[in-house]
Structures are given as structure tokens and as C-alpha cells.
Coordinates of C-alpha atoms and ligand atoms in Angstrom, one line a residue:
X24 CA 0.0 0.0 0.0
X25 CA 2.9 2.3 0.5
X26 CA 3.4 2.6 -3.2
X27 CA -0.2 3.8 -3.5
X28 CA 0.2 6.4 -0.7
X29 CA 3.5 7.6 -2.1
X30 CA 1.9 8.0 -5.5
X31 CA -1.1 9.9 -4.1
X32 CA 1.3 12.2 -2.2
X33 CA 3.3 12.8 -5.4
X34 CA 0.2 13.6 -7.4
X35 CA -1.0 16.1 -4.8
X36 CA 2.4 17.7 -4.5
X37 CA 2.8 18.0 -8.3
X38 CA 4.7 21.1 -9.1
X39 CA 4.1 23.0 -12.3
X40 CA 6.6 22.6 -15.1
X41 CA 9.8 24.4 -14.3
X42 CA 10.3 26.8 -17.2
X43 CA 14.1 27.1 -16.4
X44 CA 14.5 23.9 -18.5
X45 CA 13.3 25.9 -21.5
X46 CA 16.1 28.4 -21.1
X47 CA 18.9 25.8 -21.2
X48 CA 17.5 24.3 -24.4
X49 CA 19.6 25.9 -26.9
X50 CA 22.9 25.0 -28.4
X51 CA 26.2 26.9 -28.0
X52 CA 26.0 30.3 -29.5
X53 CA 29.0 30.4 -31.9
X54 CA 29.2 34.2 -31.9
X55 CA 29.7 34.2 -28.1
X56 CA 33.5 34.3 -28.1
X57 CA 33.7 34.5 -24.3
X58 CA 32.7 30.7 -24.3
X59 CA 35.8 28.6 -24.8
X60 CA 35.9 24.9 -25.1
X61 CA 38.0 23.3 -22.3
X62 CA 40.0 20.2 -23.0
X63 CA 39.4 16.8 -21.6
X64 CA 42.9 16.8 -20.0
X65 CA 42.0 20.1 -18.2
X66 CA 38.8 18.6 -16.8
X67 CA 40.6 15.4 -15.6
X68 CA 43.5 17.4 -14.1
X69 CA 41.0 19.6 -12.2
X70 CA 39.1 16.5 -10.9
X71 CA 42.2 14.7 -9.9
X72 CA 43.5 17.8 -8.1
X73 CA 40.2 18.1 -6.2
X74 CA 40.4 14.5 -5.1
X75 CA 44.0 14.9 -4.0
X76 CA 43.0 17.5 -1.5
X77 CA 39.7 15.9 -0.3
X78 CA 38.6 13.4 2.3
X79 CA 35.4 11.4 2.7
X80 CA 34.2 11.2 6.3
X81 CA 31.4 9.0 7.7
X82 CA 29.2 11.0 10.1
X83 CA 26.0 10.5 12.1
X84 CA 23.8 12.7 9.9
X85 CA 23.9 15.9 7.9
X86 CA 23.5 17.8 11.2
X87 CA 27.1 16.7 12.1
X88 CA 28.3 19.4 9.6
X89 CA 28.9 22.1 12.1
X90 CA 30.9 19.9 14.5
X91 CA 32.9 18.3 11.7
X92 CA 33.6 21.6 10.1
X93 CA 34.7 23.1 13.4
X94 CA 36.9 20.2 14.2
X95 CA 38.7 20.1 10.8
X96 CA 39.1 23.8 10.7
X97 CA 41.4 23.5 13.8
X98 CA 43.9 21.7 11.5
X99 CA 43.3 23.0 8.0
X100 CA 41.3 25.4 5.8
X101 CA 38.2 23.8 4.4
X102 CA 37.1 24.8 0.9
X103 CA 33.7 23.1 0.7
X104 CA 31.7 20.2 2.3
X105 CA 29.4 18.0 0.3
X106 CA 27.0 15.7 2.0
X107 CA 25.6 12.4 0.7
X108 CA 23.8 9.3 1.9
X109 CA 24.5 5.8 0.6
X110 CA 21.9 3.0 0.1
X111 CA 22.7 1.7 3.7
X112 CA 21.4 5.0 5.0
X113 CA 24.9 5.9 6.1
X114 CA 25.8 9.6 6.0
X115 CA 29.1 10.9 4.5
X116 CA 30.7 14.3 4.1
X117 CA 33.1 14.8 1.2
X118 CA 35.4 17.6 2.4
X119 CA 37.6 19.6 0.0
X120 CA 40.5 21.4 1.7
X121 CA 42.4 24.4 0.3
X122 CA 45.5 22.3 -0.6
X123 CA 46.9 18.8 -0.5
X124 CA 49.3 19.8 2.3
X125 CA 46.3 21.1 4.2
X126 CA 44.5 17.8 3.8
X127 CA 47.7 16.0 4.9
X128 CA 47.7 18.0 8.1
X129 CA 44.3 16.6 8.9
X130 CA 45.5 13.1 8.1
X131 CA 48.4 13.6 10.5
X132 CA 45.8 14.2 13.2
X133 CA 43.8 11.0 12.6
X134 CA 43.8 8.0 14.9
X135 CA 43.3 4.3 14.3
X136 CA 40.2 2.3 15.1
X137 CA 41.0 1.1 18.7
X138 CA 40.4 -2.6 17.7
X139 CA 42.6 -2.3 14.5
X140 CA 45.8 -1.2 16.2
X141 CA 47.3 -4.7 16.0
X142 CA 46.5 -5.2 12.3
X143 CA 47.7 -1.7 11.1
X144 CA 45.2 0.9 10.2
X145 CA 44.8 2.0 6.6
X146 CA 45.7 5.5 5.6
X147 CA 43.1 5.9 2.8
X148 CA 41.1 9.0 2.2
X149 CA 37.9 7.4 3.7
X150 CA 37.6 8.2 7.4
X151 CA 35.1 8.1 10.3
X152 CA 34.1 10.9 12.6
X153 CA 34.0 9.4 16.2
X154 CA 31.6 10.8 18.8
X155 CA 33.5 13.2 21.1
X156 CA 34.7 11.4 24.3
X157 CA 33.3 13.1 27.5
X158 CA 31.8 16.5 27.3
X159 CA 31.0 17.7 23.8
X160 CA 33.4 20.2 22.4
X161 CA 31.6 23.5 21.6
X162 CA 32.2 24.9 18.1
X163 CA 30.9 28.3 17.2
X164 CA 28.2 28.2 14.5
X165 CA 30.1 28.8 11.3
X166 CA 28.8 31.0 8.6
X167 CA 29.8 28.3 6.2
X168 CA 27.0 26.1 4.8
X169 CA 27.0 22.6 3.4
X170 CA 27.8 23.1 -0.3
X171 CA 25.5 20.1 -1.1
X172 CA 23.0 18.1 0.9
X173 CA 22.0 14.5 -0.2
X174 CA 24.4 15.1 -3.2
X175 CA 24.3 11.7 -4.8
X176 CA 20.5 11.2 -4.5
X177 CA 18.8 10.1 -7.7
X178 CA 15.6 11.7 -8.7
X179 CA 12.5 9.6 -7.9
X180 CA 11.2 8.0 -11.0
X181 CA 7.6 9.0 -10.3
X182 CA 8.6 12.6 -9.9
X183 CA 10.7 12.4 -13.1
X184 CA 7.8 11.0 -15.1
X185 CA 5.4 13.6 -13.6
X186 CA 7.8 16.4 -14.7
X187 CA 8.1 14.8 -18.2
X188 CA 4.3 14.6 -18.4
X189 CA 4.1 18.4 -17.7
X190 CA 6.7 19.4 -20.4
X191 CA 5.5 21.6 -23.2
X192 CA 7.4 19.9 -26.0
X193 CA 9.3 16.7 -26.6
X194 CA 12.5 18.8 -26.9
X195 CA 11.9 20.0 -23.4
X196 CA 11.4 16.4 -22.3
X197 CA 14.7 15.4 -23.7
X198 CA 16.5 18.3 -22.0
X199 CA 14.8 17.6 -18.7
X200 CA 15.7 13.9 -18.8
X201 CA 19.3 14.8 -19.4
X202 CA 19.4 17.6 -16.7
X203 CA 17.7 15.4 -14.1
X204 CA 19.6 12.1 -14.6
X205 CA 23.1 13.0 -15.7
X206 CA 26.0 12.6 -13.2
X207 CA 26.2 15.5 -10.9
X208 CA 29.2 17.2 -9.4
X209 CA 29.0 15.3 -6.1
X210 CA 28.9 11.9 -7.9
X211 CA 31.8 12.8 -10.1
X212 CA 33.9 13.9 -7.1
X213 CA 33.1 10.6 -5.4
X214 CA 34.2 8.6 -8.4
X215 CA 37.5 10.4 -8.4
X216 CA 37.8 9.7 -4.6
X217 CA 37.3 6.0 -5.2
X218 CA 40.0 6.1 -7.8
X219 CA 42.2 8.1 -5.5
X220 CA 41.8 5.7 -2.7
X221 CA 43.2 2.8 -4.7
X222 CA 45.9 5.0 -6.1
X223 CA 47.0 5.9 -2.5
X224 CA 47.0 2.3 -1.4
X225 CA 48.9 1.0 -4.5
X226 CA 51.4 3.8 -4.6
X227 CA 53.2 2.4 -1.5
X228 CA 54.2 -0.5 -3.8
X229 CA 54.3 1.0 -7.2
X230 CA 55.9 4.3 -8.0
X231 CA 54.2 6.5 -10.6
X232 CA 51.0 4.5 -10.5
X233 CA 47.8 6.2 -11.6
X234 CA 44.2 4.9 -11.4
X235 CA 42.0 6.8 -13.8
X236 CA 38.2 6.7 -14.3
X237 CA 37.1 6.2 -17.9
X238 CA 33.9 5.2 -19.7
X239 CA 30.6 6.8 -18.9
X240 CA 31.9 8.3 -15.5
X241 CA 33.9 10.8 -17.6
X242 CA 32.8 10.7 -21.2
X243 CA 29.8 13.0 -20.6
X244 CA 27.2 10.3 -21.2
X245 CA 27.1 8.9 -17.7
X246 CA 23.8 8.8 -15.7
X247 CA 23.5 8.8 -11.9
X248 CA 24.4 5.4 -10.6
X249 CA 26.3 4.1 -13.7
X250 CA 29.2 1.8 -13.1
X251 CA 32.7 3.1 -12.5
X252 CA 35.3 1.9 -15.0
X253 CA 38.8 2.3 -13.8
X254 CA 42.2 1.8 -15.5
X255 CA 45.4 1.0 -13.6
X256 CA 48.3 2.6 -15.4
X257 CA 51.6 4.4 -14.7
X258 CA 52.7 7.9 -15.5
X259 CA 56.1 7.8 -17.1
X260 CA 58.0 11.1 -16.9
X261 CA 60.1 11.9 -20.0
X262 CA 63.3 11.9 -17.9
X263 CA 62.5 8.2 -16.9
X264 CA 63.0 7.3 -20.6
X265 CA 66.2 9.3 -21.0
X266 CA 68.8 7.0 -22.5
X267 CA 71.7 9.3 -21.3
X268 CA 71.0 8.4 -17.7
X269 CA 73.5 5.8 -16.8
X270 CA 72.0 4.4 -13.6
X271 CA 69.1 2.2 -14.5
X272 CA 66.7 0.3 -12.2
X273 CA 67.2 -3.4 -12.3
X274 CA 64.2 -5.2 -13.8
X275 CA 62.2 -7.8 -11.8
X276 CA 61.9 -10.9 -13.9
X277 CA 58.6 -12.7 -13.3
X278 CA 58.9 -16.5 -13.1
X279 CA 56.1 -18.9 -13.9
X280 CA 53.7 -19.1 -16.8
X281 CA 51.3 -16.3 -16.0
X282 CA 52.0 -12.9 -17.5
X283 CA 53.4 -10.3 -15.0
X284 CA 50.4 -8.0 -15.3
X285 CA 48.0 -10.9 -14.4
X286 CA 50.1 -11.3 -11.2
X287 CA 50.0 -7.5 -10.6
X288 CA 46.2 -7.5 -11.0
X289 CA 46.0 -10.4 -8.5
X290 CA 48.0 -8.4 -6.0
X291 CA 45.8 -5.3 -6.5
X292 CA 42.7 -7.5 -6.0
X293 CA 44.3 -8.7 -2.7
X294 CA 45.1 -5.1 -1.7
X295 CA 41.4 -4.2 -2.4
X296 CA 40.4 -7.0 0.0
X297 CA 42.9 -6.2 2.7
X298 CA 43.6 -2.5 2.5
X299 CA 40.7 -0.6 0.9
X300 CA 37.9 0.3 3.4
X301 CA 34.5 0.1 1.6
X302 CA 35.7 -2.3 -1.1
X303 CA 33.7 -5.6 -1.0
X304 CA 32.9 -8.6 -3.2
X305 CA 36.2 -8.5 -5.1
X306 CA 36.0 -10.7 -8.2
X307 CA 39.0 -11.6 -10.4
X308 CA 38.2 -12.1 -14.0
X309 CA 41.8 -12.4 -15.3
X310 CA 41.6 -14.9 -18.1
X311 CA 39.1 -12.8 -20.2
X312 CA 40.1 -10.9 -23.4
X313 CA 40.2 -7.7 -21.3
X314 CA 41.0 -9.0 -17.8
X315 CA 39.3 -7.1 -15.0
X316 CA 38.9 -7.0 -11.2
X317 CA 35.3 -6.2 -10.2
X318 CA 34.4 -4.9 -6.8
X319 CA 31.6 -2.9 -5.1
X320 CA 32.5 0.2 -3.1
X321 CA 29.9 0.1 -0.3
X322 CA 30.7 3.6 1.1
X323 CA 30.4 5.2 -2.3
X324 CA 27.6 2.9 -3.6
X325 CA 29.5 2.2 -6.7
X326 CA 30.1 -0.9 -8.8
X327 CA 33.7 -0.8 -10.1
X328 CA 35.5 -2.5 -13.0
X329 CA 39.2 -2.2 -12.8
X330 CA 41.4 -3.1 -15.8
X331 CA 45.1 -2.8 -16.6
X332 CA 46.8 -0.4 -18.9
X333 CA 43.8 0.1 -21.2
X334 CA 44.8 3.6 -22.2
X335 CA 42.9 3.4 -25.5
X336 CA 39.7 3.2 -23.3
X337 CA 40.7 6.5 -21.8
X338 CA 41.3 8.1 -25.2
X339 CA 38.0 6.7 -26.4
X340 CA 36.3 8.4 -23.4
X341 CA 38.1 11.6 -24.4
X342 CA 36.9 11.3 -28.0
X343 CA 33.3 10.8 -26.8
X344 CA 33.6 13.7 -24.4
X345 CA 34.9 16.0 -27.1
X346 CA 32.0 15.1 -29.5
X347 CA 29.5 15.6 -26.7
X348 CA 31.0 19.0 -25.8
X349 CA 30.9 20.3 -29.4
X350 CA 27.1 20.7 -29.6
X351 CA 24.8 20.9 -26.6
X352 CA 22.2 18.7 -28.3
X353 CA 24.5 15.6 -28.4
X354 CA 24.2 14.5 -24.8
X355 CA 20.5 15.0 -24.3
X356 CA 19.8 13.1 -27.5
X357 CA 22.1 10.3 -26.5
X358 CA 20.6 10.1 -23.0
X359 CA 17.1 9.7 -24.5
X360 CA 18.3 7.0 -26.9
X361 CA 20.1 5.1 -24.2
X362 CA 17.1 5.3 -21.9
X363 CA 14.7 4.2 -24.7
X364 CA 16.9 1.2 -25.5
X365 CA 16.9 0.2 -21.8
X366 CA 13.1 0.5 -21.6
X367 CA 12.5 -1.7 -24.5
X368 CA 15.1 -4.2 -23.3
X369 CA 17.5 -3.7 -26.2
X370 CA 20.2 -3.1 -23.6
X371 CA 20.6 -5.0 -20.3
X372 CA 22.7 -4.6 -17.2
X373 CA 24.1 -8.1 -18.0
X374 CA 26.5 -8.8 -20.9
X375 CA 25.1 -11.0 -23.7
X376 CA 24.2 -11.1 -27.4
X377 CA 22.6 -7.6 -27.3
X378 CA 23.9 -4.1 -27.9
X379 CA 25.4 -2.1 -25.1
X380 CA 25.5 1.6 -24.3
X381 CA 28.8 2.3 -25.9
X382 CA 28.0 1.1 -29.4
X383 CA 24.6 2.7 -29.1
X384 CA 26.3 6.0 -28.3
X385 CA 28.4 5.6 -31.5
X386 CA 25.1 5.1 -33.4
X387 CA 23.9 8.5 -32.2
X388 CA 27.2 10.2 -33.0
X389 CA 27.2 8.6 -36.4
X390 CA 23.6 9.8 -37.1
X391 CA 24.6 13.4 -36.1
X392 CA 27.4 13.2 -38.7
X393 CA 24.9 12.7 -41.5
X394 CA 24.1 15.6 -43.8
X395 CA 20.6 17.0 -43.5
X396 CA 19.0 19.9 -45.3
X397 CA 21.1 22.5 -43.6
X398 CA 24.2 20.3 -42.9
X399 CA 25.8 18.2 -40.2
X400 CA 25.8 18.5 -36.4
X401 CA 29.1 16.7 -35.8
X402 CA 32.2 16.3 -37.9
X403 CA 33.7 12.9 -38.7
X404 CA 36.7 11.6 -36.7
X405 CA 38.6 11.6 -40.0
X406 CA 38.2 15.4 -39.9
X407 CA 39.4 15.7 -36.3
X408 CA 42.5 13.6 -37.3
X409 CA 43.1 15.9 -40.2
X410 CA 42.9 19.0 -38.0
X411 CA 45.3 17.5 -35.3
X412 CA 48.9 18.7 -34.8
X413 CA 52.0 17.5 -33.0
X414 CA 50.7 18.1 -29.5
X415 CA 47.7 15.8 -30.2
X416 CA 49.8 12.7 -30.9
X417 CA 48.9 9.9 -28.5
X418 CA 50.0 6.3 -28.8
X419 CA 48.2 3.8 -26.6
X420 CA 48.9 0.2 -25.8
X421 CA 49.9 -2.1 -28.6
X422 CA 51.1 0.9 -30.7
X423 CA 47.5 2.1 -31.3
X424 CA 47.4 5.5 -32.8
X425 CA 44.9 7.6 -30.9
X426 CA 45.8 11.0 -32.5
X427 CA 43.0 13.5 -33.1
X428 CA 42.4 17.1 -32.4
X429 CA 42.1 17.8 -28.7
X430 CA 41.5 21.5 -28.6
X431 CA 38.1 22.1 -30.1
X432 CA 38.7 25.9 -30.2
X433 CA 40.9 25.2 -33.3
X434 CA 37.9 23.9 -35.3
X435 CA 36.5 26.2 -37.9
X436 CA 33.1 27.4 -36.7
X437 CA 31.3 26.2 -39.9
X438 CA 32.6 22.6 -39.5
X439 CA 30.0 21.6 -37.0
X440 CA 26.5 22.5 -35.6
X441 CA 25.4 23.4 -39.2
X442 CA 22.0 21.8 -38.7
X443 CA 19.8 23.8 -36.4
X444 CA 17.1 21.1 -35.9
X445 CA 15.7 21.0 -32.4
X446 CA 16.0 17.9 -30.1
X447 CA 12.6 16.4 -30.9
X448 CA 13.3 16.6 -34.7
X449 CA 16.7 15.0 -34.2
X450 CA 15.2 12.2 -32.1
X451 CA 12.5 11.5 -34.7
X452 CA 15.1 11.6 -37.5
X453 CA 17.4 9.3 -35.5
X454 CA 14.7 6.6 -35.4
X455 CA 13.8 7.3 -39.1
X456 CA 17.4 7.1 -40.1
X457 CA 17.9 3.7 -38.5
X458 CA 14.5 2.4 -39.6
X459 CA 15.8 2.8 -43.2
X460 CA 19.4 1.9 -42.6
X461 CA 20.8 -0.9 -44.7
X462 CA 22.2 -3.0 -41.9
X463 CA 22.6 -5.9 -44.3
X464 CA 25.3 -4.3 -46.4
X465 CA 26.5 -1.3 -44.5
X466 CA 28.7 -0.6 -41.4
X467 CA 28.5 2.4 -39.1
X468 CA 31.8 4.3 -38.9
X469 CA 32.2 7.6 -37.0
X470 CA 35.7 7.8 -38.6
X471 CA 34.1 8.2 -42.0
X472 CA 30.8 9.8 -41.0
X473 CA 29.1 8.0 -43.8
X474 CA 27.9 4.4 -44.1
X475 CA 30.7 2.1 -45.4
X476 CA 30.6 -1.4 -46.9
X477 CA 30.5 -4.2 -44.3
X478 CA 33.7 -6.3 -44.3
X479 CA 31.8 -9.4 -43.1
X480 CA 28.3 -10.8 -42.6
X481 CA 27.9 -10.1 -38.9
X482 CA 24.4 -8.7 -38.3
X483 CA 25.5 -5.4 -36.9
X484 CA 28.8 -3.7 -37.7
X485 CA 30.0 -0.7 -35.8
X486 CA 33.6 0.2 -36.5
X487 CA 35.8 0.7 -33.4
X488 CA 36.9 4.3 -33.9
X489 CA 40.4 3.8 -32.5
X490 CA 41.0 0.3 -33.9
X491 CA 39.2 0.3 -37.2
X492 CA 39.7 -3.4 -37.9
X493 CA 37.4 -4.2 -35.0
X494 CA 33.6 -4.3 -34.7
X495 CA 32.4 -3.1 -31.3
X496 CA 29.1 -4.8 -31.8
X497 CA 30.4 -8.2 -32.9
X498 CA 28.5 -9.9 -30.0
X499 CA 25.1 -8.8 -31.3
X500 CA 23.0 -11.7 -32.6
X501 CA 20.8 -11.7 -35.7
X502 CA 17.7 -11.8 -33.5
X503 CA 18.8 -8.8 -31.4
X504 CA 19.7 -6.8 -34.6
X505 CA 16.2 -7.6 -35.9
X506 CA 14.7 -6.4 -32.6
X507 CA 16.7 -3.2 -32.9
X508 CA 15.2 -2.6 -36.4
X509 CA 11.7 -3.3 -35.2
X510 CA 12.0 -1.0 -32.1
X511 CA 13.4 1.9 -34.1
X512 CA 10.5 1.6 -36.5
X513 CA 8.0 1.5 -33.5
X514 CA 9.7 4.5 -31.9
X515 CA 9.5 6.5 -35.2
X516 CA 5.7 5.7 -35.5
X517 CA 5.1 6.7 -31.9
X518 CA 7.0 10.0 -32.2
X519 CA 5.3 10.8 -35.5
X520 CA 1.9 10.8 -33.9
X521 CA 3.1 13.2 -31.1
X522 CA 4.8 15.5 -33.5
X523 CA 1.4 15.6 -35.3
X524 CA 0.1 17.3 -32.2
X525 CA -1.7 14.5 -30.3
X526 CA -1.0 14.6 -26.5
X527 CA -1.9 11.3 -24.9
X528 CA -1.0 9.9 -21.5
X529 CA 2.3 8.5 -22.8
X530 CA 3.0 11.3 -25.1
X531 CA 6.4 12.1 -26.5
X532 CA 9.4 10.6 -24.6
X533 CA 7.2 9.0 -22.0
X534 CA 5.9 6.4 -24.5
X535 CA 9.5 5.6 -25.4
X536 CA 11.2 5.3 -22.0
X537 CA 8.5 3.9 -19.7
X538 CA 8.3 0.2 -19.4
X539 CA 4.9 -1.3 -20.4
X540 CA 4.3 -2.7 -16.9
X541 CA 5.2 0.6 -15.2
X542 CA 2.8 2.4 -17.5
X543 CA 0.0 0.0 -16.5
X544 CA 0.7 0.4 -12.8
X545 CA 0.7 4.2 -13.2
X546 CA -2.6 4.1 -15.1
X547 CA -4.2 2.2 -12.2
X548 CA -2.7 4.4 -9.6
X549 CA -3.7 7.7 -11.2
X550 CA -5.5 9.8 -8.7
X551 CA -8.8 9.4 -10.6
X552 CA -8.5 5.6 -10.4
X553 CA -7.4 5.1 -6.8
X554 CA -11.0 4.4 -5.6
X555 CA -10.9 1.3 -7.8
X556 CA -7.8 0.0 -6.1
X557 CA -8.7 -2.2 -3.1
X558 CA -5.5 -4.1 -2.6
X559 CA -2.2 -4.7 -4.3
X560 CA -3.8 -7.8 -5.9
X561 CA -5.8 -5.4 -8.1
X562 CA -2.6 -4.8 -10.1
X563 CA -2.5 -8.5 -11.2
X564 CA -4.5 -10.6 -13.6
X565 CA -5.8 -13.6 -11.7
X566 CA -5.5 -17.1 -13.1
X567 CA -9.1 -18.3 -14.0
X568 CA -11.3 -19.1 -11.0
X569 CA -8.4 -19.6 -8.5
X570 CA -6.7 -16.7 -6.8
X571 CA -3.3 -17.5 -7.9
X572 CA -1.5 -14.4 -9.2
X573 CA -0.4 -14.9 -12.7
X574 CA 1.0 -11.6 -14.2
X575 CA 0.9 -7.9 -13.9
X576 CA -1.9 -6.2 -15.7
X577 CA -1.0 -4.6 -19.0
X578 CA -2.5 -1.5 -20.6
X579 CA -5.1 -3.7 -22.4
X580 CA -6.3 -5.2 -19.1
X581 CA -6.9 -1.7 -17.7
X582 CA -9.8 -0.1 -19.4
X583 CA -10.7 3.4 -18.4
Ligands
LIG17 N1 35.2 0.5 -24.8 C1 36.0 0.4 -25.9 N2 35.7 -0.6 -26.8 C2 34.7 -1.5 -26.5 C3 33.9 -1.4 -25.4 C4 34.2 -0.3 -24.5 O1 36.9 1.2 -26.1 N3 34.4 -2.5 -27.4 C5 35.6 1.6 -23.8 C6 34.7 2.9 -24.1 O2 35.5 4.0 -23.8 C7 33.6 2.8 -23.1 C8 34.4 2.1 -21.9 O3 35.3 1.2 -22.5 O4 33.1 4.0 -22.8 C9 33.5 1.5 -20.9 O5 32.7 0.5 -21.5 P1 31.3 0.2 -20.9 O6 31.3 0.2 -19.4 O7 30.7 -1.0 -21.6 O8 30.5 1.5 -21.5 P2 30.2 2.9 -20.8 O9 30.4 3.9 -21.9 O10 30.9 3.1 -19.6 O11 28.6 2.8 -20.6 P3 27.8 2.3 -19.3 O12 27.2 3.5 -18.7 O13 26.8 1.3 -19.8 O14 28.8 1.6 -18.4
LIG18 MG1 30.8 1.7 -17.9

């Protein structure tokens, strides 16, 4: 019954559509010279620097702020404090200090858990704020306020759907979905803290080690709660490669059949188990094509995948981030498509013979490279390579050339965002484009920006942008590709009716991103219908004469 009560409450508290979403629905004004594209490296450097001077402290509740702030201020200057709660209802404060040295002064003043003294406490950036022994120390009320309260809290789905229902246009729906579900500042900070924790722990054994987030946590297409992909690598300073230096570190030769990196990953997995507070359920998958260590970070509520030296994965994230930054319609459109694919079960949280978010994102980018009446939205990767210069040269593992233009300010203004179509038009055109796409003979390549001939008979061929001989969707079965074709056609039909002006219950984006069962439940629970709901059983179709519950009611079962 609590679902019902909650829904009624939501309906009664429904807020009118927030028109501020309309304002941010416009793409970058090219004539505004004050706006400058920043580079991916600048963003990463800033996030890493933030993490290097931050700590995450478990507290009693958000009202511990004043006491914690007062206590820390005795040792160091606090920049900002961000509060969040994890799924175990534990409260944490992420504190950013004014410098790394400042933060280290606080670490110097930490103590060990009394019971851990005999097994060596861990100096990771995750701490705990103990209740004051004896009389409570009095701290003057500070004029500093929490920068963020409940920072990593996802929007309630019912609230989101209500807001989407109240939007004026489908374009506003797309913008709202993006604004309300993208990773926020707190979540990004936390992801860099989890990376930092492992870096600190490993750096006592490995000099120059770096643990870097990649994938949707940093490529601009991540939604709240997405997995955290991490890569373990090392930063080699140019002087380390100087052949004139005569004293050279002796090499450690690994014995036994397994490759050295497999053994390093084994060790890192053990360190996660023994030395990383919060890390749990560590799983080693080291014989796979891309070997990984999976673990959950319970304090940060994150599922982490750690791999070794996959630098091309980081460059791939950079490429996606750059294309997403170039035009403000790219990310909202991609969010809508990813969400639609999830709702119609084209994607799944589990790996299998279906498409995943990464190739789906490439499909959106490829669509935006197509020439429409007034031109393209995004340039091809070939063009970004052509525009690159010496400082853009990057060579990843296995000699993979990952060179492309990094500084978007160097792109001629007429080489992108030529098409001025709004988001709803683009979404409709996306479905139309793929409803007519020749999957049989053609491959999708963001390098070329136009369909190319398929080199083999696999059902879906999406060229890996950084390793063009590979197909990133080689796992997709014939049946799944057929389903993809059917669903894009259905989506195009659905949107066509909305763009014709009909505004139904599941109008616009709602009809694309709401699962069928959810839609049925909502229909039953609508305020007007609640008098018909006697018990939770009303939500199910019963099996013949008996009372055995068979299945959730569908739209067809619920007649108004
Ligand atoms: N990647 C790649 N080649 C592939 C698959 C993945 O280079 N064949 C890289 C991409 O940079 C991708 C990252 O690995 O972004 C992480 O892959 P994955 O977790 O599957 O995708 P995400 O983009 O992180 O999306 P999600 O939110 O579903 O995790
Ligand atoms: Mg991921």
C-alpha cells in the first residue's frame, strides 16, 4: 500500500513545469566568443587535483556538519563540504581542503580504530568521525553552509515521469531527462575519490601509479548510478626514458607461466580486499580478453570494474567527451536513446548477445554526422584527425594511434552545428534514419561519417573508432539486430503521432522510456482511479477461477 500512498502524495504535490528547462534548451552560440571549449585533459586534471585535497568522512547525519567543520578547521582550511547518503542510509561528508598539504595536516591528526591497532590501520582518504569522548566540544556556529545536501541522491522515477508529463514539447522532455539524470558534481567527485583511494593504497608498492576513471563516468554520457570503469596505469615522466642516464633500475623478472600484469592485478585485488575500506565482493576475471577485477564500493555505492593499462579506453572516453561538448544537443539526445533502449530491453545490465550503451552512443554520434538539409551536427573523426597537430599525438597500448584534435577551439566554426534542428526533430530523425538503414550491407563508422561497406556478414557492424579493424558490436546476434530494427520503427511511429500534435497519457518521450508494466501500474494508480484499487492484488490478472497471481496487468487489461 505504501506505493499507493506515495503516488497519491506525489500527485497532490505535483509542481508546475519548471520553465528554467526551456532556457537551457539551446545549443552553443557560436558568436559568443567568451565561451571557450576546455580540453578533456584540463577537466581530468582539475578533478584529480580536487580528489588529491579531499577526504570522505562518515558521520551521524547531515547535522554533524557544524561539528565536523569546526573540528577540521582546527587543522586546515576547508574549501567546501558536500553531504551524501548511501543505500545503507549511512551519511558521509566529502570535504575539500584548500590544498593537498592542508589535507595531509588533517590526516596527521587522525587516529586508528581502537580494535585495529594490531593489524595496522589503513591511511586511505575514507575516514570516520568518532563521537566526542566526554563533554562535547563546543564549536561556534560557522557562517559556512553545506555546499550540497544529499548530493548523490537520484531523482525519484515518479517525480521524473510527472515532470516529463508536464513538459510543453518533446524537446523539453529530452532536455529535462538529461538535466535530471546526468551525473552531478558530487557523484563525479566521489568517483575520483574511489580512484584516488586505490591509487594511494597501491602507490606504496608501485611508484608513478595512476588509477584513472574512464567510460561513462567521464565521457559525458554517464547517468547517476552508472558503473565506475577504472584503469590502472603508470605515469612515465620523459626523464625516466632518458637513455643518457647511466644508472638504471634493475628489472624484476617474473617467473612462472602467467604474465606479469596478471600477477600485478592479482596483487591489486588482494590489496582491495585487505587494505581498501569500503571495497567488497572483489572478483578476479583475469583470463578474459580484457582482464578485469570487479568490486563494489559500499561507502560510495559504486560498482567498479578495474582493468590494466587500457589507455585506449581513456582516449576513447576523451573522444566521446569532445564530441559531446561540441554541440549541446548531443548529450540530451544520447541520454534519450540510451534510456529508450533500456526501456524496450534492447540493452541490459548483463552482458550478452545484445547491444550495449557504448555502441549505441556511437550510433547516435554517427547519425549526427549525416548531412541533413542544412548540414551536419558533428564532424567525422577523419576530420578531427586531419585537424590534429604535434601536441595531439597519442599512442596507446599495442602501438594504437589515438591521435585526433584535442583543442576544439581550433575547429573552424562552420565545420559543426550546421544543422539547427531541435531535439525532438533530431530524435525523430534518429529513429527514421535507422529504420531505413541498410544493416545488411552497411557498417557504421564515425571515422568516415558516412555508411561504409560491411567487411563481413555479422548482423550489426559498428567500427571501433580507434581500432578500425574491430567491430564493437560483434557480440550482437541476428535476433537482437532484428529487434533493434523493429524497435526503431516503432519509436518513429510513436513520435510521428506526437509531432502531429496528439498529446496522450504516454506522449512524447514517456511512450519511449516507460516500461509497459510501469505504464500499466501508473494508469491504475492515477488519482482518478485510486477508488478502484482495493488491494495490491488489483494490479495483477488472476488465473481463472483460482486466486493464484499470474501476471501484472497490461494496458489492455486496464480499461478506463
Ligand atoms: N570501450 C571500448 N571498446 C569497446 C567497449 C568499450 O573502447 N568495445 C571503452 C569505451 O571508452 C567505453 C568504456 O570502454 O566508454 C567502458 O565500457 P562500458 O562500461 O561498456 O560502457 P560505458 O560507456 O561506460 O557505458 P555504461 O554507462 O553502460 O557503463
Ligand atoms: Mg561503464
